[in-house]
């Protein structure tokens, strides 16, 4: 798809910035063997796997085949995927789903319940209307937004676990798993690599990072988080991790510009507009990249106060919320594992 039009800078650069930071830190403190990487374009983004050992080609083949399989099941933009069939059958009938798609959709509905619909997998009509990240991007009229908002309601998605099926109750409803499917793909990639014998690796699916395995010296991974106000790859801070996933959501990666105003791709189902909740970015660390992906998008929509409340309900995870006053609020594991870059304009929140 033609995406370049809606980026203010080279899409490759914006996709790679967090990855580059991650690999620089990963490499700087480790001795041989030489890392081996492969990059493919999938899930609408750049996907890169790096293994820090002598790696077999077939392990990379299996991992990327799995990523493509997930895209073929969950893309809302391609014809013939399970999500496309589910959307086409809205108001008509239930559609059976693979275990993959069923799991991602039911997790999204669970977080939709916990966030009172700030995250909503039925946000599809609004995503399509704005078209951010596509050639069709535009600022829709209020009446169009209202019509799309009428169709958004996760409670109108009926799941049947026994049949592994879903039914969108109203004609025109559309599911979009863009806020969480990359996370699921990262979890599955990690599983396949580990089961295939990989001991140490870094997976980067368009900024969804997953790391596993120990360094020879037993030191933690050091992953840089992008400064949300600096497009040149400057970092906000560093997260020390033993393993697991780190996901950041922000309004600075994918947006459309009109009349000097930026419209980004994370939409608030309550307003029909790009979320303006007072946050610049949200980073989540978790053993589950799918959960981290869900929660980073959700908290970005909720804003600092409601976002911190939701974060506190997930004691196994870690959170860094960057607000518009350049304060960084740390919750859970990131209160311990995040190092703020001292030269930057940011301060730690109370
Ligand atoms: P996140 O914060 O994780 O998610 C933002 C995305 O979630 C939005 O883009 C929208 O899709 C959705 N969303 C927005 N608001 C809400 C909300 N309130 N609740 C729930 N969801 C919301 N992009 C392309 O340009 N071309 C493609 O062919 C393409 N194919 C894809 C196939 C799959 C299976 C997936 C998962 C994504 C695909 N993408 C494609 C989308 C692209 O990679 C997105 O940029 C990405 O999914 C958004 O991730 P993020 O980390 O930037 O933001
Ligand atoms: Mg997300």
PDB file of C-alpha atoms in Angstrom, residues 36 38 40 49 51 54-66 68 192-193 195-198:
ATOM      1  CA  UNK A  36      22.659 -12.422  12.054  1.00  0.00           C
ATOM      2  CA  UNK A  38      16.865 -10.678   8.415  1.00  0.00           C
ATOM      3  CA  UNK A  40      11.056  -8.349   5.664  1.00  0.00           C
ATOM      4  CA  UNK A  49      14.766 -10.537  13.515  1.00  0.00           C
ATOM      5  CA  UNK A  51      19.896 -13.698  16.418  1.00  0.00           C
ATOM      6  CA  UNK A  54      25.171 -19.011  14.395  1.00  0.00           C
ATOM      7  CA  UNK A  55      21.638 -19.184  13.035  1.00  0.00           C
ATOM      8  CA  UNK A  56      20.112 -21.513  10.493  1.00  0.00           C
ATOM      9  CA  UNK A  57      18.315 -20.057   7.520  1.00  0.00           C
ATOM     10  CA  UNK A  58      15.337 -22.316   8.080  1.00  0.00           C
ATOM     11  CA  UNK A  59      14.722 -20.822  11.512  1.00  0.00           C
ATOM     12  CA  UNK A  60      14.347 -17.370   9.958  1.00  0.00           C
ATOM     13  CA  UNK A  61      12.167 -18.915   7.220  1.00  0.00           C
ATOM     14  CA  UNK A  62       9.840 -20.462   9.824  1.00  0.00           C
ATOM     15  CA  UNK A  63       9.592 -17.260  11.856  1.00  0.00           C
ATOM     16  CA  UNK A  64       8.773 -15.052   8.851  1.00  0.00           C
ATOM     17  CA  UNK A  65       6.317 -17.632   7.509  1.00  0.00           C
ATOM     18  CA  UNK A  66       4.462 -17.377  10.827  1.00  0.00           C
ATOM     19  CA  UNK A  68       2.960 -13.774   7.098  1.00  0.00           C
ATOM     20  CA  UNK A 192       9.089 -20.298  17.178  1.00  0.00           C
ATOM     21  CA  UNK A 193      12.660 -19.068  17.507  1.00  0.00           C
ATOM     22  CA  UNK A 195      11.418 -23.797  20.114  1.00  0.00           C
ATOM     23  CA  UNK A 196      13.786 -23.964  17.136  1.00  0.00           C
ATOM     24  CA  UNK A 197      16.740 -23.740  19.501  1.00  0.00           C
ATOM     25  CA  UNK A 198      17.613 -20.034  19.331  1.00  0.00           C
TER      26      UNK A 198
END
